[in-house]
């Protein structure tokens, strides 16, 4: 259940909600507006869309419901600001990546039970304050699988699941129903969140911020929404040491992969037409699927071709995929006043029999 007031991400005023009863489109749920702000934000498939820039989906909503919008909010307009650097490309490529996967039971190589262990034990250290949290912000939820995991872990909290990509809108109503209204899907940019500062008991940002124009700016944008007294944050990004710092022949192969993906394929595919991306990824997936599906262990029988396509899109199509050093990211959290615990590398590798990657930090503010 939603227990937080939304604010306009542009004017910062509190928003009111108007439900649509006589629907032209069955997915049109309503819209948010404010007397002291000109901007109107659609709710489609029970998912509020708080983009500060126009998109096809929001503009179509305004066309369908212009008469009602003007009746309720005279002079109401679709948000008309510009996206942050690279956001339009990131939105397009991630929407393709998640929409083509669909509401799948796997998240890359993990089952739901795996994800419970990974999040609760490896990343959050079985923290005893988890059950005391009443609200959690999940940054980068995709179709909502991670949000569902967080709703099981934070058993007394409402999970606000946001994503820039539009698959969250497609997932909306189904995600709310599956979670018993414990998960609230929202389409928004992490740079322009529809919440006041100091709002959340916990913010969970895993594998997302490094896909923005600046990982550090993304961290600053979300961390200011953590409650200053007893709030916490989990932050995970790509680690420089996992590729550029790896010694020997294996390190050379990994650096070759990063060169091919970051210097060649990623810049080309992120800017290419959708049809070109789809053809390229499909062509790569045909031989790659045979190899990768044999290496999924206990998930081998569940791994599908669309999972391979999803993984390849993640590897090669987002415009940004920054890498960072441990001390760099630790410094960001220290400057924000967090006491930190690092991810449990030994526990992860014992459980999953694979090398742990990335920089995962669990930061807590202590009274």
Short mmCIF file of C-alpha atoms in Angstrom, two decimals:
data_model
loop_
_atom_site.label_atom_id
_atom_site.label_comp_id
_atom_site.label_asym_id
_atom_site.label_seq_id
_atom_site.Cartn_x
_atom_site.Cartn_y
_atom_site.Cartn_z
CA UNK A 1 0.00 0.00 0.00
CA UNK A 2 1.30 3.46 -0.93
CA UNK A 3 2.08 5.41 2.26
CA UNK A 4 4.31 8.10 0.77
CA UNK A 5 3.12 11.30 -0.92
CA UNK A 6 4.41 11.82 -4.43
CA UNK A 7 5.92 15.17 -5.35
CA UNK A 8 6.44 16.71 -8.78
CA UNK A 9 10.05 15.90 -9.71
CA UNK A 10 10.31 19.29 -11.45
CA UNK A 11 8.54 21.79 -9.15
CA UNK A 12 8.79 19.72 -5.91
CA UNK A 13 5.16 20.34 -4.91
CA UNK A 14 2.88 17.63 -3.54
CA UNK A 15 0.74 15.87 -6.15
CA UNK A 16 -2.94 14.88 -6.06
CA UNK A 17 -4.46 11.92 -7.90
CA UNK A 18 -7.46 11.74 -10.21
CA UNK A 19 -8.76 8.33 -11.31
CA UNK A 20 -10.15 7.85 -14.81
CA UNK A 21 -13.55 6.14 -14.82
CA UNK A 22 -14.75 6.42 -18.45
CA UNK A 23 -11.66 4.96 -20.07
CA UNK A 24 -10.84 5.29 -23.75
CA UNK A 25 -7.95 2.92 -23.14
CA UNK A 26 -8.47 0.23 -20.47
CA UNK A 27 -4.87 0.62 -19.26
CA UNK A 28 -5.33 4.33 -18.44
CA UNK A 29 -5.71 4.37 -14.65
CA UNK A 30 -5.54 8.10 -13.84
CA UNK A 31 -3.05 10.94 -13.45
CA UNK A 32 -1.20 13.02 -10.86
CA UNK A 33 -1.34 16.80 -10.87
CA UNK A 34 -1.02 19.83 -8.54
CA UNK A 35 -2.69 23.22 -8.41
CA UNK A 36 0.69 24.93 -8.13
CA UNK A 37 2.38 23.04 -10.95
CA UNK A 38 1.54 22.85 -14.68
CA UNK A 39 2.77 19.28 -15.10
CA UNK A 40 0.55 16.21 -15.27
CA UNK A 41 1.86 12.66 -14.82
CA UNK A 42 -0.03 9.67 -16.29
CA UNK A 43 -0.80 6.45 -14.47
CA UNK A 44 -0.94 3.58 -16.97
CA UNK A 45 -1.60 -0.03 -15.97
CA UNK A 46 -1.59 1.22 -12.36
CA UNK A 47 1.98 2.51 -12.82
CA UNK A 48 2.70 6.23 -12.25
CA UNK A 49 5.01 7.66 -14.93
CA UNK A 50 7.11 10.50 -13.54
CA UNK A 51 9.46 11.23 -16.43
CA UNK A 52 10.40 14.90 -16.66
CA UNK A 53 10.77 14.55 -20.44
CA UNK A 54 8.16 13.59 -23.07
CA UNK A 55 7.93 10.02 -24.33
CA UNK A 56 5.63 8.33 -26.82
CA UNK A 57 3.69 6.57 -24.07
CA UNK A 58 3.04 9.78 -22.10
CA UNK A 59 2.22 11.84 -25.17
CA UNK A 60 -0.29 9.21 -26.34
CA UNK A 61 -1.92 9.31 -22.90
CA UNK A 62 -2.35 13.08 -23.19
CA UNK A 63 -3.91 12.76 -26.63
CA UNK A 64 -6.41 10.16 -25.41
CA UNK A 65 -7.34 12.04 -22.24
CA UNK A 66 -6.79 15.71 -23.13
CA UNK A 67 -10.39 16.76 -22.47
CA UNK A 68 -10.49 15.21 -19.00
CA UNK A 69 -7.03 16.53 -18.10
CA UNK A 70 -8.02 20.09 -19.02
CA UNK A 71 -11.27 19.72 -17.06
CA UNK A 72 -9.45 18.66 -13.89
CA UNK A 73 -6.23 20.63 -14.39
CA UNK A 74 -6.72 23.60 -16.68
CA UNK A 75 -3.52 24.30 -18.57
CA UNK A 76 -2.05 20.94 -17.54
CA UNK A 77 0.83 19.85 -19.77
CA UNK A 78 3.04 16.85 -20.38
CA UNK A 79 6.48 17.33 -18.76
CA UNK A 80 8.69 19.02 -21.34
CA UNK A 81 12.22 18.99 -19.91
CA UNK A 82 15.18 17.19 -21.48
CA UNK A 83 16.40 13.76 -20.33
CA UNK A 84 19.77 13.53 -18.65
CA UNK A 85 22.73 12.79 -20.87
CA UNK A 86 22.28 9.39 -22.55
CA UNK A 87 18.95 8.65 -20.81
CA UNK A 88 16.96 8.36 -24.02
CA UNK A 89 19.32 5.68 -25.34
CA UNK A 90 19.45 3.88 -22.00
CA UNK A 91 15.66 3.89 -21.77
CA UNK A 92 15.31 2.43 -25.27
CA UNK A 93 17.90 -0.34 -24.95
CA UNK A 94 16.79 -1.47 -21.48
CA UNK A 95 13.12 -1.43 -22.50
CA UNK A 96 14.05 -3.76 -25.37
CA UNK A 97 16.14 -5.95 -23.08
CA UNK A 98 13.47 -6.47 -20.41
CA UNK A 99 10.40 -6.49 -22.64
CA UNK A 100 11.84 -9.26 -24.80
CA UNK A 101 12.62 -11.31 -21.69
CA UNK A 102 9.15 -10.94 -20.23
CA UNK A 103 8.11 -11.86 -16.70
CA UNK A 104 10.59 -14.70 -16.40
CA UNK A 105 11.29 -16.82 -13.33
CA UNK A 106 15.05 -16.38 -13.66
CA UNK A 107 17.13 -13.26 -13.12
CA UNK A 108 20.19 -14.06 -15.22
CA UNK A 109 21.38 -17.18 -13.37
CA UNK A 110 19.45 -16.98 -10.10
CA UNK A 111 16.20 -18.50 -8.88
CA UNK A 112 13.97 -16.72 -6.37
CA UNK A 113 15.49 -18.65 -3.45
CA UNK A 114 18.98 -17.86 -4.70
CA UNK A 115 18.09 -14.17 -4.79
CA UNK A 116 16.74 -14.27 -1.23
CA UNK A 117 20.06 -15.67 -0.01
CA UNK A 118 22.12 -13.30 -2.18
CA UNK A 119 20.30 -10.17 -1.04
CA UNK A 120 19.60 -10.98 2.59
CA UNK A 121 22.73 -12.88 3.62
CA UNK A 122 25.50 -11.92 1.19
CA UNK A 123 24.62 -8.27 0.61
CA UNK A 124 22.58 -7.21 3.67
CA UNK A 125 24.41 -9.40 6.22
CA UNK A 126 21.14 -10.71 7.70
CA UNK A 127 20.79 -7.29 9.30
CA UNK A 128 18.43 -7.44 12.31
CA UNK A 129 16.83 -4.06 11.47
CA UNK A 130 15.39 -5.39 8.19
CA UNK A 131 12.00 -6.24 9.68
CA UNK A 132 11.73 -2.72 11.17
CA UNK A 133 11.89 -0.96 7.80
CA UNK A 134 8.53 0.39 6.63
CA UNK A 135 9.51 1.54 3.15
CA UNK A 136 12.18 0.55 0.63
CA UNK A 137 13.16 2.13 -2.68
CA UNK A 138 14.28 -0.41 -5.29
CA UNK A 139 16.23 1.37 -8.05
CA UNK A 140 16.15 -0.46 -11.40
CA UNK A 141 13.43 -3.06 -10.91
CA UNK A 142 12.88 -4.27 -14.51
CA UNK A 143 9.83 -6.53 -14.44
CA UNK A 144 9.91 -6.48 -10.65
CA UNK A 145 11.58 -9.78 -9.76
CA UNK A 146 14.08 -8.10 -7.45
CA UNK A 147 11.28 -6.02 -5.91
CA UNK A 148 9.39 -9.23 -5.12
CA UNK A 149 12.51 -10.62 -3.47
CA UNK A 150 12.90 -7.46 -1.40
CA UNK A 151 9.23 -7.64 -0.37
CA UNK A 152 9.92 -11.10 1.09
CA UNK A 153 13.04 -9.89 2.91
CA UNK A 154 11.64 -6.57 4.17
CA UNK A 155 8.48 -8.25 5.39
CA UNK A 156 6.92 -5.15 6.96
CA UNK A 157 7.81 -2.66 4.23
CA UNK A 158 6.23 -1.29 1.10
CA UNK A 159 8.64 -1.60 -1.84
CA UNK A 160 8.69 1.31 -4.27
CA UNK A 161 10.11 -0.20 -7.45
CA UNK A 162 11.31 2.29 -10.04
CA UNK A 163 12.86 1.94 -13.44
CA UNK A 164 13.66 4.16 -16.40
CA UNK A 165 12.75 1.42 -18.84
CA UNK A 166 9.11 1.01 -19.82
CA UNK A 167 8.81 -2.69 -19.02
CA UNK A 168 7.86 -1.62 -15.50
CA UNK A 169 4.66 -0.14 -16.96
CA UNK A 170 3.86 -3.42 -18.67
CA UNK A 171 4.45 -5.26 -15.39
CA UNK A 172 2.48 -2.76 -13.29
CA UNK A 173 -0.91 -4.23 -12.39
CA UNK A 174 0.37 -7.81 -12.35
CA UNK A 175 3.24 -6.85 -10.04
CA UNK A 176 0.89 -5.13 -7.60
CA UNK A 177 -1.45 -8.13 -7.53
CA UNK A 178 1.35 -10.72 -7.19
CA UNK A 179 2.84 -8.84 -4.25
CA UNK A 180 -0.47 -8.21 -2.50
CA UNK A 181 0.07 -4.46 -3.02
CA UNK A 182 3.41 -4.60 -1.20
CA UNK A 183 5.25 -3.56 -4.38
CA UNK A 184 4.44 -0.20 -6.00
CA UNK A 185 5.81 0.03 -9.59
CA UNK A 186 6.90 3.48 -10.79
CA UNK A 187 8.45 4.68 -14.05
CA UNK A 188 10.97 7.41 -13.25
CA UNK A 189 14.54 8.56 -13.63
CA UNK A 190 16.76 8.06 -10.60
CA UNK A 191 17.97 11.63 -11.15
CA UNK A 192 14.43 12.99 -10.77
CA UNK A 193 12.61 10.92 -8.18
CA UNK A 194 9.03 11.82 -7.18
CA UNK A 195 9.85 11.73 -3.46
CA UNK A 196 11.05 14.16 -0.86
CA UNK A 197 14.56 13.89 0.55
CA UNK A 198 15.21 11.71 3.63
CA UNK A 199 12.16 9.58 2.77
CA UNK A 200 13.30 5.95 2.77
CA UNK A 201 14.32 3.50 5.45
CA UNK A 202 16.36 1.60 2.85
CA UNK A 203 17.44 2.17 -0.75
CA UNK A 204 18.55 -0.77 -2.87
CA UNK A 205 20.53 0.03 -6.03
CA UNK A 206 22.11 -3.03 -7.58
CA UNK A 207 23.69 -3.02 -11.04
CA UNK A 208 22.03 0.20 -12.18
CA UNK A 209 23.99 3.38 -11.42
CA UNK A 210 26.95 2.43 -13.64
CA UNK A 211 24.57 2.53 -16.63
CA UNK A 212 24.08 6.30 -16.23
CA UNK A 213 26.29 9.10 -17.57
CA UNK A 214 27.95 9.38 -14.13
CA UNK A 215 27.86 6.70 -11.45
CA UNK A 216 28.88 9.16 -8.75
CA UNK A 217 26.18 11.67 -9.73
CA UNK A 218 23.65 8.82 -9.72
CA UNK A 219 24.76 7.81 -6.22
CA UNK A 220 24.41 11.38 -4.97
CA UNK A 221 20.93 11.65 -6.51
CA UNK A 222 19.58 8.57 -4.74
CA UNK A 223 21.48 8.71 -1.44
CA UNK A 224 19.88 12.01 -0.45
CA UNK A 225 16.57 10.14 -0.19
CA UNK A 226 17.86 7.89 2.63
CA UNK A 227 16.49 8.67 6.08
CA UNK A 228 19.27 10.56 7.93
CA UNK A 229 18.74 8.83 11.27
CA UNK A 230 18.47 5.07 10.84
CA UNK A 231 18.32 4.67 7.07
CA UNK A 232 20.45 2.28 5.02
CA UNK A 233 21.57 1.77 1.44
CA UNK A 234 22.90 -1.10 -0.63
CA UNK A 235 24.97 -0.02 -3.63
CA UNK A 236 26.51 -2.37 -6.21
CA UNK A 237 28.50 -1.41 -9.32
CA UNK A 238 31.03 -2.94 -11.71
CA UNK A 239 34.54 -3.27 -10.26
CA UNK A 240 37.67 -2.26 -12.16
CA UNK A 241 39.58 -5.07 -10.46
CA UNK A 242 37.32 -7.73 -12.00
CA UNK A 243 38.56 -6.98 -15.50
CA UNK A 244 41.41 -4.51 -15.81
CA UNK A 245 43.06 -5.72 -12.61
CA UNK A 246 42.99 -9.46 -13.40
CA UNK A 247 46.49 -10.92 -13.98
CA UNK A 248 47.69 -13.52 -16.46
CA UNK A 249 46.12 -15.04 -19.56
CA UNK A 250 42.61 -14.95 -18.09
CA UNK A 251 43.02 -11.26 -17.41
CA UNK A 252 44.10 -10.68 -21.00
CA UNK A 253 40.97 -12.43 -22.29
CA UNK A 254 38.74 -10.40 -19.98
CA UNK A 255 40.38 -7.14 -21.08
CA UNK A 256 39.90 -8.17 -24.70
CA UNK A 257 36.19 -8.74 -24.00
CA UNK A 258 35.86 -5.33 -22.34
CA UNK A 259 37.60 -3.66 -25.27
CA UNK A 260 35.30 -5.34 -27.78
CA UNK A 261 32.16 -4.62 -25.79
CA UNK A 262 32.93 -1.10 -24.55
CA UNK A 263 34.97 0.35 -27.39
CA UNK A 264 33.34 -1.33 -30.37
CA UNK A 265 29.97 -3.07 -29.89
CA UNK A 266 28.45 -0.93 -27.13
CA UNK A 267 28.96 2.47 -28.83
CA UNK A 268 27.64 1.11 -32.12
CA UNK A 269 24.68 -0.94 -30.86
CA UNK A 270 23.46 1.66 -28.34
CA UNK A 271 23.03 4.15 -31.19
CA UNK A 272 21.86 1.74 -33.90
CA UNK A 273 18.23 1.31 -34.99
CA UNK A 274 16.26 -1.21 -32.94
CA UNK A 275 16.08 -3.63 -35.85
CA UNK A 276 19.87 -3.65 -36.18
CA UNK A 277 20.30 -4.34 -32.46
CA UNK A 278 17.76 -7.17 -32.60
CA UNK A 279 19.41 -8.80 -35.62
CA UNK A 280 22.92 -8.48 -34.17
CA UNK A 281 21.98 -9.89 -30.77
CA UNK A 282 20.02 -12.75 -32.32
CA UNK A 283 22.97 -13.63 -34.59
CA UNK A 284 25.32 -13.67 -31.59
CA UNK A 285 22.87 -15.62 -29.44
CA UNK A 286 22.47 -18.60 -31.78
CA UNK A 287 25.98 -20.04 -31.20
CA UNK A 288 26.40 -18.51 -27.74
CA UNK A 289 23.22 -20.08 -26.36
CA UNK A 290 24.52 -23.60 -27.03
CA UNK A 291 27.65 -22.85 -25.00
CA UNK A 292 26.16 -20.87 -22.14
CA UNK A 293 23.10 -23.05 -21.53
CA UNK A 294 25.38 -26.02 -20.79
CA UNK A 295 27.08 -24.07 -17.99
CA UNK A 296 24.03 -23.19 -15.90
CA UNK A 297 24.30 -26.17 -13.54
CA UNK A 298 21.05 -26.75 -11.69
CA UNK A 299 19.36 -24.12 -13.90
CA UNK A 300 20.27 -25.86 -17.15
CA UNK A 301 16.77 -27.19 -17.82
CA UNK A 302 15.16 -23.80 -17.16
CA UNK A 303 17.53 -21.64 -19.19
CA UNK A 304 15.86 -20.51 -22.41
CA UNK A 305 17.01 -18.81 -25.58
CA UNK A 306 15.35 -15.58 -24.42
CA UNK A 307 17.53 -15.66 -21.28
CA UNK A 308 20.62 -15.77 -23.48
CA UNK A 309 19.26 -12.89 -25.58
CA UNK A 310 18.59 -10.92 -22.39
CA UNK A 311 22.12 -11.49 -21.14
CA UNK A 312 23.72 -10.44 -24.44
CA UNK A 313 21.65 -7.28 -24.58
CA UNK A 314 22.85 -6.44 -21.07
CA UNK A 315 26.45 -7.07 -22.09
CA UNK A 316 26.50 -5.10 -25.32
CA UNK A 317 23.64 -2.61 -25.78
CA UNK A 318 23.48 -0.10 -22.86
CA UNK A 319 25.33 3.11 -23.72
CA UNK A 320 27.18 3.23 -20.39
CA UNK A 321 28.78 0.53 -18.24
CA UNK A 322 31.32 2.28 -16.01
CA UNK A 323 33.80 0.43 -13.84
CA UNK A 324 35.04 1.69 -10.48
CA UNK A 325 37.65 0.91 -7.86
CA UNK A 326 36.70 -0.20 -4.36
CA UNK A 327 38.26 2.77 -2.57
CA UNK A 328 36.52 5.18 -4.91
CA UNK A 329 33.04 3.85 -4.10
CA UNK A 330 33.83 3.41 -0.39
CA UNK A 331 34.72 7.11 -0.36
CA UNK A 332 31.30 8.06 -1.72
CA UNK A 333 29.48 6.25 1.09
CA UNK A 334 31.84 7.57 3.76
CA UNK A 335 31.26 11.14 2.60
CA UNK A 336 27.51 10.51 2.95
CA UNK A 337 27.89 9.43 6.57
CA UNK A 338 27.39 5.68 6.18
CA UNK A 339 29.07 2.95 8.19
CA UNK A 340 29.76 0.10 5.78
CA UNK A 341 29.92 -3.64 5.45
CA UNK A 342 31.24 -5.26 2.27
CA UNK A 343 29.54 -8.12 0.47
CA UNK A 344 30.32 -11.61 1.81
CA UNK A 345 32.63 -12.93 -0.85
CA UNK A 346 33.38 -16.26 0.85
CA UNK A 347 29.71 -17.04 1.52
CA UNK A 348 28.76 -16.24 -2.08
CA UNK A 349 31.48 -18.38 -3.63
CA UNK A 350 30.76 -21.30 -1.30
CA UNK A 351 27.04 -21.16 -2.14
CA UNK A 352 27.24 -20.61 -5.89
CA UNK A 353 30.65 -22.09 -6.78
CA UNK A 354 31.64 -19.08 -8.86
CA UNK A 355 33.80 -15.99 -8.50
CA UNK A 356 32.10 -13.00 -6.91
CA UNK A 357 32.14 -9.87 -9.03
CA UNK A 358 31.43 -6.19 -8.49
CA UNK A 359 31.59 -3.76 -5.60
CA UNK A 360 28.76 -4.36 -3.13
CA UNK A 361 28.50 -2.11 -0.08
CA UNK A 362 25.84 -2.08 2.63
CA UNK A 363 25.80 1.30 4.33
CA UNK A 364 23.95 2.13 7.56
CA UNK A 365 23.36 5.38 9.37
CA UNK A 366 23.70 4.87 13.09
CA UNK A 367 22.04 7.14 15.64
#
